[in-house]
């Protein structure tokens, strides 16, 4: 008997790529490919790539170099390997991927991967590299097979794609195209299906998730807050999160949902990027530092315990020490539960890459370090303030030690506690006894909350 064909999928970049990788794996499952985590065994290798910063994009080419050797070794053993480059590098670079890596068989953009099965068949029979980076008219999601996810407690659900904001540093509007929202009924059906497979927490995804405006069952566009209310009615779904939000689209109904909808978790990823208004203007962010602070105040008025997270860029062209001090000051004022900070990376085709006054790398490194020190202190303080509290933890996986499970607090902190595996998928009340920068430890109180 011949072994079944295998596919290896490697994911770079954001959660939307994680979601897309799952859908590609499911799709290829329909075409007879079983997933493998061993490159040497793979008949098809899919690299689902990210173009957001230079480092992420270049990583793909170093990986490809290694995969090329494996392809050659398999070929000498008489086994064919098809290599597909998917995701945002595929979209941004198209033919260029084949020029730099001619052993690649397929380049497929984020809007075309529903055709992956047919494209691979073509690449195999035509024996030449194929590029599909169109923005097809057909609805990708409608063309994908119904979901058959692996059993898991938490899942991502892409509700919105693309971006019309054109921040001057960012490739997303080019790699993912313009904003598109999936219809409410499709999302509800997918959420129900996920819960049938054991999912208890769904994170709604979009590059600009709070700009969601999908078609509602009444024929009108619905906001993210209305979508959340609809999904909250799915009985087995116990927690809802969403990411990433733009400050401009943080509408009143969404803020109120954090007060009124118990299934919506008190955690919000709200990137501000920079603290100086002149840098924000050059970034085309369409908000000032004062706007951001006022928004945070409104959010905290609705939900006082809201944990905030953010993205920040240091060393945007023209950023002075004084501008950077404004970033540190904004961080100090908001007090984040966690955050991501990046060095500005000039991306081909974006307006900011062409600006004069690029900041020297050593300055960026030094600013990044100072910023990360402050963010680290805030995160550690946020976590240690939880000691002595009892938090509801949704247990999602086995922990590192036997007899231990790991789950998430409402504030997205990882919490480790001794508990048997019957608690997986259940919410337990956990007394927090220890904390570090990245996680908490606690003691599960007797089953006060029945298992979900
Ligand atoms: N849609 C989200 C996230 C986009 S990408 C948003 O609007 O915030 C994730 C993060 O990568 C961004 O928030 C930004 O902080 C960072 N980023 C994007 N382009 C970058 C670049 N050219 N250099 C450095 N960081 C970048
Ligand atoms: Fe990029 Fe700005 Fe759009 Fe976010 S809002 S995806 S940073 S262009
Ligand atoms: Fe990267 Fe594309 Fe996501 S560029 S961050 S994978 S949208």
mmCIF file of N, CA, C and O in Angstrom, residues 161-232:
data_model
loop_
_atom_site.group_PDB
_atom_site.id
_atom_site.type_symbol
_atom_site.label_atom_id
_atom_site.label_comp_id
_atom_site.label_asym_id
_atom_site.label_seq_id
_atom_site.Cartn_x
_atom_site.Cartn_y
_atom_site.Cartn_z
ATOM 1 N N UNK A 161 -11.451 41.144 6.035
ATOM 2 C CA UNK A 161 -10.098 41.115 5.465
ATOM 3 C C UNK A 161 -9.810 42.445 4.801
ATOM 4 O O UNK A 161 -10.718 43.159 4.404
ATOM 5 N N UNK A 162 -8.533 42.695 4.633
ATOM 6 C CA UNK A 162 -8.133 43.871 3.871
ATOM 7 C C UNK A 162 -8.223 45.149 4.672
ATOM 8 O O UNK A 162 -8.685 45.172 5.804
ATOM 9 N N UNK A 163 -7.732 46.220 4.080
ATOM 10 C CA UNK A 163 -7.669 47.486 4.799
ATOM 11 C C UNK A 163 -7.689 48.644 3.810
ATOM 12 O O UNK A 163 -7.008 48.606 2.794
ATOM 13 N N UNK A 164 -8.495 49.674 4.152
ATOM 14 C CA UNK A 164 -8.553 50.879 3.320
ATOM 15 C C UNK A 164 -7.874 52.059 3.993
ATOM 16 O O UNK A 164 -8.053 53.195 3.585
ATOM 17 N N UNK A 165 -7.109 51.818 5.057
ATOM 18 C CA UNK A 165 -6.582 52.932 5.842
ATOM 19 C C UNK A 165 -5.265 53.484 5.280
ATOM 20 O O UNK A 165 -4.961 54.646 5.474
ATOM 21 N N UNK A 166 -4.477 52.693 4.654
ATOM 22 C CA UNK A 166 -3.220 53.140 4.045
ATOM 23 C C UNK A 166 -2.331 53.932 5.008
ATOM 24 O O UNK A 166 -1.916 55.056 4.698
ATOM 25 N N UNK A 167 -2.048 53.371 6.158
ATOM 26 C CA UNK A 167 -0.992 53.946 6.993
ATOM 27 C C UNK A 167 0.273 53.931 6.129
ATOM 28 O O UNK A 167 0.516 52.964 5.402
ATOM 29 N N UNK A 168 1.081 54.998 6.238
ATOM 30 C CA UNK A 168 2.123 55.179 5.215
ATOM 31 C C UNK A 168 3.249 54.152 5.304
ATOM 32 O O UNK A 168 4.059 54.034 4.395
ATOM 33 N N UNK A 169 3.300 53.377 6.419
ATOM 34 C CA UNK A 169 4.391 52.403 6.577
ATOM 35 C C UNK A 169 3.976 50.995 6.172
ATOM 36 O O UNK A 169 4.798 50.090 6.157
ATOM 37 N N UNK A 170 2.694 50.771 5.865
ATOM 38 C CA UNK A 170 2.138 49.423 5.940
ATOM 39 C C UNK A 170 1.815 48.802 4.578
ATOM 40 O O UNK A 170 1.258 49.455 3.699
ATOM 41 N N UNK A 171 2.142 47.519 4.440
ATOM 42 C CA UNK A 171 1.899 46.817 3.171
ATOM 43 C C UNK A 171 0.506 46.177 3.091
ATOM 44 O O UNK A 171 0.091 45.753 2.015
ATOM 45 N N UNK A 172 -0.187 46.097 4.222
ATOM 46 C CA UNK A 172 -1.426 45.306 4.236
ATOM 47 C C UNK A 172 -2.458 45.729 3.172
ATOM 48 O O UNK A 172 -3.037 44.870 2.509
ATOM 49 N N UNK A 173 -2.686 47.043 2.977
ATOM 50 C CA UNK A 173 -3.674 47.400 1.941
ATOM 51 C C UNK A 173 -3.300 46.871 0.549
ATOM 52 O O UNK A 173 -4.174 46.663 -0.289
ATOM 53 N N UNK A 174 -2.006 46.648 0.332
ATOM 54 C CA UNK A 174 -1.559 46.131 -0.967
ATOM 55 C C UNK A 174 -1.589 44.606 -1.012
ATOM 56 O O UNK A 174 -1.886 44.020 -2.048
ATOM 57 N N UNK A 175 -1.248 43.971 0.124
ATOM 58 C CA UNK A 175 -1.187 42.500 0.091
ATOM 59 C C UNK A 175 -2.556 41.869 0.289
ATOM 60 O O UNK A 175 -2.817 40.789 -0.220
ATOM 61 N N UNK A 176 -3.413 42.532 1.044
ATOM 62 C CA UNK A 176 -4.720 41.927 1.344
ATOM 63 C C UNK A 176 -5.854 42.607 0.616
ATOM 64 O O UNK A 176 -6.998 42.162 0.688
ATOM 65 N N UNK A 177 -5.556 43.722 -0.038
ATOM 66 C CA UNK A 177 -6.586 44.394 -0.818
ATOM 67 C C UNK A 177 -7.529 45.212 0.041
ATOM 68 O O UNK A 177 -7.283 45.436 1.227
ATOM 69 N N UNK A 178 -8.622 45.670 -0.570
ATOM 70 C CA UNK A 178 -9.516 46.580 0.144
ATOM 71 C C UNK A 178 -10.419 45.792 1.087
ATOM 72 O O UNK A 178 -10.549 44.581 0.996
ATOM 73 N N UNK A 179 -11.030 46.548 1.995
ATOM 74 C CA UNK A 179 -11.836 45.941 3.053
ATOM 75 C C UNK A 179 -12.970 45.100 2.518
ATOM 76 O O UNK A 179 -13.707 45.538 1.637
ATOM 77 N N UNK A 180 -13.125 43.943 3.117
ATOM 78 C CA UNK A 180 -14.214 43.050 2.755
ATOM 79 C C UNK A 180 -14.699 42.372 4.028
ATOM 80 O O UNK A 180 -13.908 41.898 4.829
ATOM 81 N N UNK A 181 -16.015 42.348 4.243
ATOM 82 C CA UNK A 181 -16.572 41.709 5.432
ATOM 83 C C UNK A 181 -17.422 40.516 5.023
ATOM 84 O O UNK A 181 -18.206 40.610 4.069
ATOM 85 N N UNK A 182 -17.296 39.432 5.747
ATOM 86 C CA UNK A 182 -18.101 38.242 5.439
ATOM 87 C C UNK A 182 -19.518 38.391 6.005
ATOM 88 O O UNK A 182 -19.706 39.028 7.044
ATOM 89 N N UNK A 183 -20.507 37.800 5.349
ATOM 90 C CA UNK A 183 -21.883 37.924 5.829
ATOM 91 C C UNK A 183 -22.093 37.279 7.205
ATOM 92 O O UNK A 183 -21.470 36.269 7.525
ATOM 93 N N UNK A 184 -22.978 37.885 7.993
ATOM 94 C CA UNK A 184 -23.263 37.424 9.357
ATOM 95 C C UNK A 184 -23.678 35.951 9.373
ATOM 96 O O UNK A 184 -23.200 35.163 10.202
ATOM 97 N N UNK A 185 -24.565 35.549 8.448
ATOM 98 C CA UNK A 185 -25.086 34.174 8.510
ATOM 99 C C UNK A 185 -23.981 33.148 8.284
ATOM 100 O O UNK A 185 -23.958 32.099 8.928
ATOM 101 N N UNK A 186 -23.028 33.454 7.393
ATOM 102 C CA UNK A 186 -21.908 32.519 7.169
ATOM 103 C C UNK A 186 -21.068 32.382 8.436
ATOM 104 O O UNK A 186 -20.605 31.299 8.786
ATOM 105 N N UNK A 187 -20.864 33.517 9.103
ATOM 106 C CA UNK A 187 -20.013 33.500 10.298
ATOM 107 C C UNK A 187 -20.700 32.757 11.440
ATOM 108 O O UNK A 187 -20.066 32.002 12.177
ATOM 109 N N UNK A 188 -22.008 32.951 11.531
ATOM 110 C CA UNK A 188 -22.758 32.246 12.560
ATOM 111 C C UNK A 188 -22.678 30.736 12.321
ATOM 112 O O UNK A 188 -22.441 29.955 13.251
ATOM 113 N N UNK A 189 -22.823 30.331 11.050
ATOM 114 C CA UNK A 189 -22.760 28.899 10.722
ATOM 115 C C UNK A 189 -21.371 28.351 11.045
ATOM 116 O O UNK A 189 -21.237 27.259 11.611
ATOM 117 N N UNK A 190 -20.341 29.124 10.712
ATOM 118 C CA UNK A 190 -18.981 28.641 10.986
ATOM 119 C C UNK A 190 -18.732 28.564 12.492
ATOM 120 O O UNK A 190 -18.115 27.607 12.985
ATOM 121 N N UNK A 191 -19.234 29.542 13.232
ATOM 122 C CA UNK A 191 -19.068 29.527 14.694
ATOM 123 C C UNK A 191 -19.762 28.303 15.286
ATOM 124 O O UNK A 191 -19.213 27.625 16.168
ATOM 125 N N UNK A 192 -20.959 28.001 14.802
ATOM 126 C CA UNK A 192 -21.669 26.817 15.309
ATOM 127 C C UNK A 192 -20.885 25.550 15.020
ATOM 128 O O UNK A 192 -20.765 24.659 15.858
ATOM 129 N N UNK A 193 -20.333 25.494 13.823
ATOM 130 C CA UNK A 193 -19.548 24.308 13.448
ATOM 131 C C UNK A 193 -18.308 24.163 14.327
ATOM 132 O O UNK A 193 -17.951 23.071 14.742
ATOM 133 N N UNK A 194 -17.668 25.286 14.593
ATOM 134 C CA UNK A 194 -16.488 25.245 15.469
ATOM 135 C C UNK A 194 -16.879 24.734 16.866
ATOM 136 O O UNK A 194 -16.183 23.891 17.437
ATOM 137 N N UNK A 195 -18.003 25.205 17.381
ATOM 138 C CA UNK A 195 -18.397 24.753 18.729
ATOM 139 C C UNK A 195 -18.756 23.266 18.707
ATOM 140 O O UNK A 195 -18.495 22.559 19.686
ATOM 141 N N UNK A 196 -19.310 22.778 17.602
ATOM 142 C CA UNK A 196 -19.572 21.332 17.500
ATOM 143 C C UNK A 196 -18.277 20.530 17.584
ATOM 144 O O UNK A 196 -18.288 19.360 17.942
ATOM 145 N N UNK A 197 -17.155 21.168 17.211
ATOM 146 C CA UNK A 197 -15.856 20.488 17.299
ATOM 147 C C UNK A 197 -15.138 20.819 18.608
ATOM 148 O O UNK A 197 -13.918 20.700 18.700
ATOM 149 N N UNK A 198 -15.867 21.278 19.585
ATOM 150 C CA UNK A 198 -15.290 21.463 20.916
ATOM 151 C C UNK A 198 -14.830 22.878 21.229
ATOM 152 O O UNK A 198 -14.388 23.150 22.352
ATOM 153 N N UNK A 199 -14.921 23.788 20.277
ATOM 154 C CA UNK A 199 -14.430 25.150 20.505
ATOM 155 C C UNK A 199 -15.345 25.884 21.489
ATOM 156 O O UNK A 199 -16.573 25.808 21.388
ATOM 157 N N UNK A 200 -14.747 26.552 22.463
ATOM 158 C CA UNK A 200 -15.510 27.323 23.452
ATOM 159 C C UNK A 200 -15.198 28.816 23.366
ATOM 160 O O UNK A 200 -15.931 29.639 23.884
ATOM 161 N N UNK A 201 -14.061 29.154 22.769
ATOM 162 C CA UNK A 201 -13.698 30.573 22.649
ATOM 163 C C UNK A 201 -13.325 30.864 21.201
ATOM 164 O O UNK A 201 -12.515 30.144 20.613
ATOM 165 N N UNK A 202 -13.917 31.906 20.649
ATOM 166 C CA UNK A 202 -13.586 32.294 19.274
ATOM 167 C C UNK A 202 -13.017 33.708 19.285
ATOM 168 O O UNK A 202 -13.562 34.613 19.936
ATOM 169 N N UNK A 203 -11.912 33.879 18.578
ATOM 170 C CA UNK A 203 -11.358 35.216 18.360
ATOM 171 C C UNK A 203 -11.685 35.636 16.933
ATOM 172 O O UNK A 203 -11.253 34.992 15.972
ATOM 173 N N UNK A 204 -12.473 36.686 16.821
ATOM 174 C CA UNK A 204 -12.858 37.199 15.500
ATOM 175 C C UNK A 204 -11.684 37.993 14.944
ATOM 176 O O UNK A 204 -11.112 38.839 15.635
ATOM 177 N N UNK A 205 -11.336 37.717 13.705
ATOM 178 C CA UNK A 205 -10.134 38.326 13.134
ATOM 179 C C UNK A 205 -10.439 39.245 11.971
ATOM 180 O O UNK A 205 -11.348 38.988 11.176
ATOM 181 N N UNK A 206 -9.619 40.278 11.873
ATOM 182 C CA UNK A 206 -9.627 41.138 10.708
ATOM 183 C C UNK A 206 -8.454 42.086 10.828
ATOM 184 O O UNK A 206 -8.053 42.414 11.947
ATOM 185 N N UNK A 207 -7.868 42.510 9.695
ATOM 186 C CA UNK A 207 -6.802 43.511 9.778
ATOM 187 C C UNK A 207 -7.347 44.779 10.416
ATOM 188 O O UNK A 207 -6.631 45.545 11.023
ATOM 189 N N UNK A 208 -8.629 44.980 10.226
ATOM 190 C CA UNK A 208 -9.332 46.124 10.782
ATOM 191 C C UNK A 208 -10.666 45.631 11.270
ATOM 192 O O UNK A 208 -11.706 46.023 10.770
ATOM 193 N N UNK A 209 -10.631 44.774 12.276
ATOM 194 C CA UNK A 209 -11.826 43.983 12.598
ATOM 195 C C UNK A 209 -12.990 44.866 13.014
ATOM 196 O O UNK A 209 -14.146 44.557 12.728
ATOM 197 N N UNK A 210 -12.691 46.012 13.648
ATOM 198 C CA UNK A 210 -13.813 46.832 14.111
ATOM 199 C C UNK A 210 -14.392 47.705 12.992
ATOM 200 O O UNK A 210 -15.372 48.410 13.211
ATOM 201 N N UNK A 211 -13.802 47.610 11.784
ATOM 202 C CA UNK A 211 -14.456 48.234 10.614
ATOM 203 C C UNK A 211 -15.434 47.250 9.972
ATOM 204 O O UNK A 211 -16.001 47.532 8.918
ATOM 205 N N UNK A 212 -15.657 46.112 10.630
ATOM 206 C CA UNK A 212 -16.559 45.088 10.086
ATOM 207 C C UNK A 212 -17.907 45.710 9.704
ATOM 208 O O UNK A 212 -18.492 46.487 10.478
ATOM 209 N N UNK A 213 -18.402 45.332 8.527
ATOM 210 C CA UNK A 213 -19.717 45.834 8.095
ATOM 211 C C UNK A 213 -20.381 44.790 7.193
ATOM 212 O O UNK A 213 -20.847 45.081 6.103
ATOM 213 N N UNK A 214 -20.405 43.536 7.680
ATOM 214 C CA UNK A 214 -20.930 42.444 6.862
ATOM 215 C C UNK A 214 -22.450 42.495 6.721
ATOM 216 O O UNK A 214 -23.150 43.093 7.542
ATOM 217 N N UNK A 215 -22.904 41.843 5.677
ATOM 218 C CA UNK A 215 -24.339 41.808 5.392
ATOM 219 C C UNK A 215 -25.076 41.032 6.484
ATOM 220 O O UNK A 215 -24.747 39.887 6.769
ATOM 221 N N UNK A 216 -26.051 41.671 7.106
ATOM 222 C CA UNK A 216 -26.843 41.015 8.142
ATOM 223 C C UNK A 216 -28.004 40.255 7.535
ATOM 224 O O UNK A 216 -28.327 40.439 6.356
ATOM 225 N N UNK A 217 -28.674 39.418 8.332
ATOM 226 C CA UNK A 217 -29.814 38.644 7.830
ATOM 227 C C UNK A 217 -30.970 39.545 7.379
ATOM 228 O O UNK A 217 -31.841 39.106 6.626
ATOM 229 N N UNK A 218 -30.983 40.800 7.837
ATOM 230 C CA UNK A 218 -32.045 41.731 7.421
ATOM 231 C C UNK A 218 -31.696 42.467 6.131
ATOM 232 O O UNK A 218 -32.400 43.378 5.714
ATOM 233 N N UNK A 219 -30.580 42.085 5.497
ATOM 234 C CA UNK A 219 -30.222 42.725 4.228
ATOM 235 C C UNK A 219 -29.451 44.028 4.394
ATOM 236 O O UNK A 219 -29.106 44.686 3.409
ATOM 237 N N UNK A 220 -29.170 44.422 5.633
ATOM 238 C CA UNK A 220 -28.405 45.653 5.894
ATOM 239 C C UNK A 220 -27.032 45.303 6.467
ATOM 240 O O UNK A 220 -26.875 44.254 7.080
ATOM 241 N N UNK A 221 -26.069 46.217 6.300
ATOM 242 C CA UNK A 221 -24.769 45.947 6.913
ATOM 243 C C UNK A 221 -24.857 45.982 8.438
ATOM 244 O O UNK A 221 -25.525 46.868 8.988
ATOM 245 N N UNK A 222 -24.206 45.035 9.086
ATOM 246 C CA UNK A 222 -24.171 44.965 10.554
ATOM 247 C C UNK A 222 -22.798 45.366 11.048
ATOM 248 O O UNK A 222 -21.782 45.054 10.420
ATOM 249 N N UNK A 223 -22.792 45.988 12.230
ATOM 250 C CA UNK A 223 -21.518 46.370 12.851
ATOM 251 C C UNK A 223 -20.919 45.162 13.569
ATOM 252 O O UNK A 223 -21.589 44.141 13.769
ATOM 253 N N UNK A 224 -19.677 45.311 14.004
ATOM 254 C CA UNK A 224 -19.032 44.237 14.762
ATOM 255 C C UNK A 224 -19.806 43.965 16.055
ATOM 256 O O UNK A 224 -19.961 42.811 16.465
ATOM 257 N N UNK A 225 -20.307 45.027 16.692
ATOM 258 C CA UNK A 225 -21.040 44.841 17.955
ATOM 259 C C UNK A 225 -22.280 43.971 17.723
ATOM 260 O O UNK A 225 -22.594 43.091 18.538
ATOM 261 N N UNK A 226 -22.979 44.197 16.609
ATOM 262 C CA UNK A 226 -24.173 43.375 16.325
ATOM 263 C C UNK A 226 -23.774 41.946 16.027
ATOM 264 O O UNK A 226 -24.453 41.001 16.440
ATOM 265 N N UNK A 227 -22.684 41.780 15.292
ATOM 266 C CA UNK A 227 -22.197 40.422 15.010
ATOM 267 C C UNK A 227 -21.875 39.703 16.321
ATOM 268 O O UNK A 227 -22.244 38.539 16.522
ATOM 269 N N UNK A 228 -21.209 40.402 17.222
ATOM 270 C CA UNK A 228 -20.839 39.794 18.511
ATOM 271 C C UNK A 228 -22.092 39.379 19.273
ATOM 272 O O UNK A 228 -22.166 38.275 19.829
ATOM 273 N N UNK A 229 -23.101 40.247 19.287
ATOM 274 C CA UNK A 229 -24.344 39.917 19.998
ATOM 275 C C UNK A 229 -24.964 38.649 19.403
ATOM 276 O O UNK A 229 -25.453 37.778 20.127
ATOM 277 N N UNK A 230 -24.931 38.527 18.089
ATOM 278 C CA UNK A 230 -25.494 37.358 17.416
ATOM 279 C C UNK A 230 -24.721 36.089 17.794
ATOM 280 O O UNK A 230 -25.300 35.059 18.118
ATOM 281 N N UNK A 231 -23.392 36.192 17.766
ATOM 282 C CA UNK A 231 -22.578 35.015 18.069
ATOM 283 C C UNK A 231 -22.685 34.636 19.548
ATOM 284 O O UNK A 231 -22.585 33.459 19.909
ATOM 285 N N UNK A 232 -22.907 35.633 20.392
ATOM 286 C CA UNK A 232 -23.030 35.358 21.830
ATOM 287 C C UNK A 232 -24.231 34.457 22.108
ATOM 288 O O UNK A 232 -24.304 33.812 23.155
#
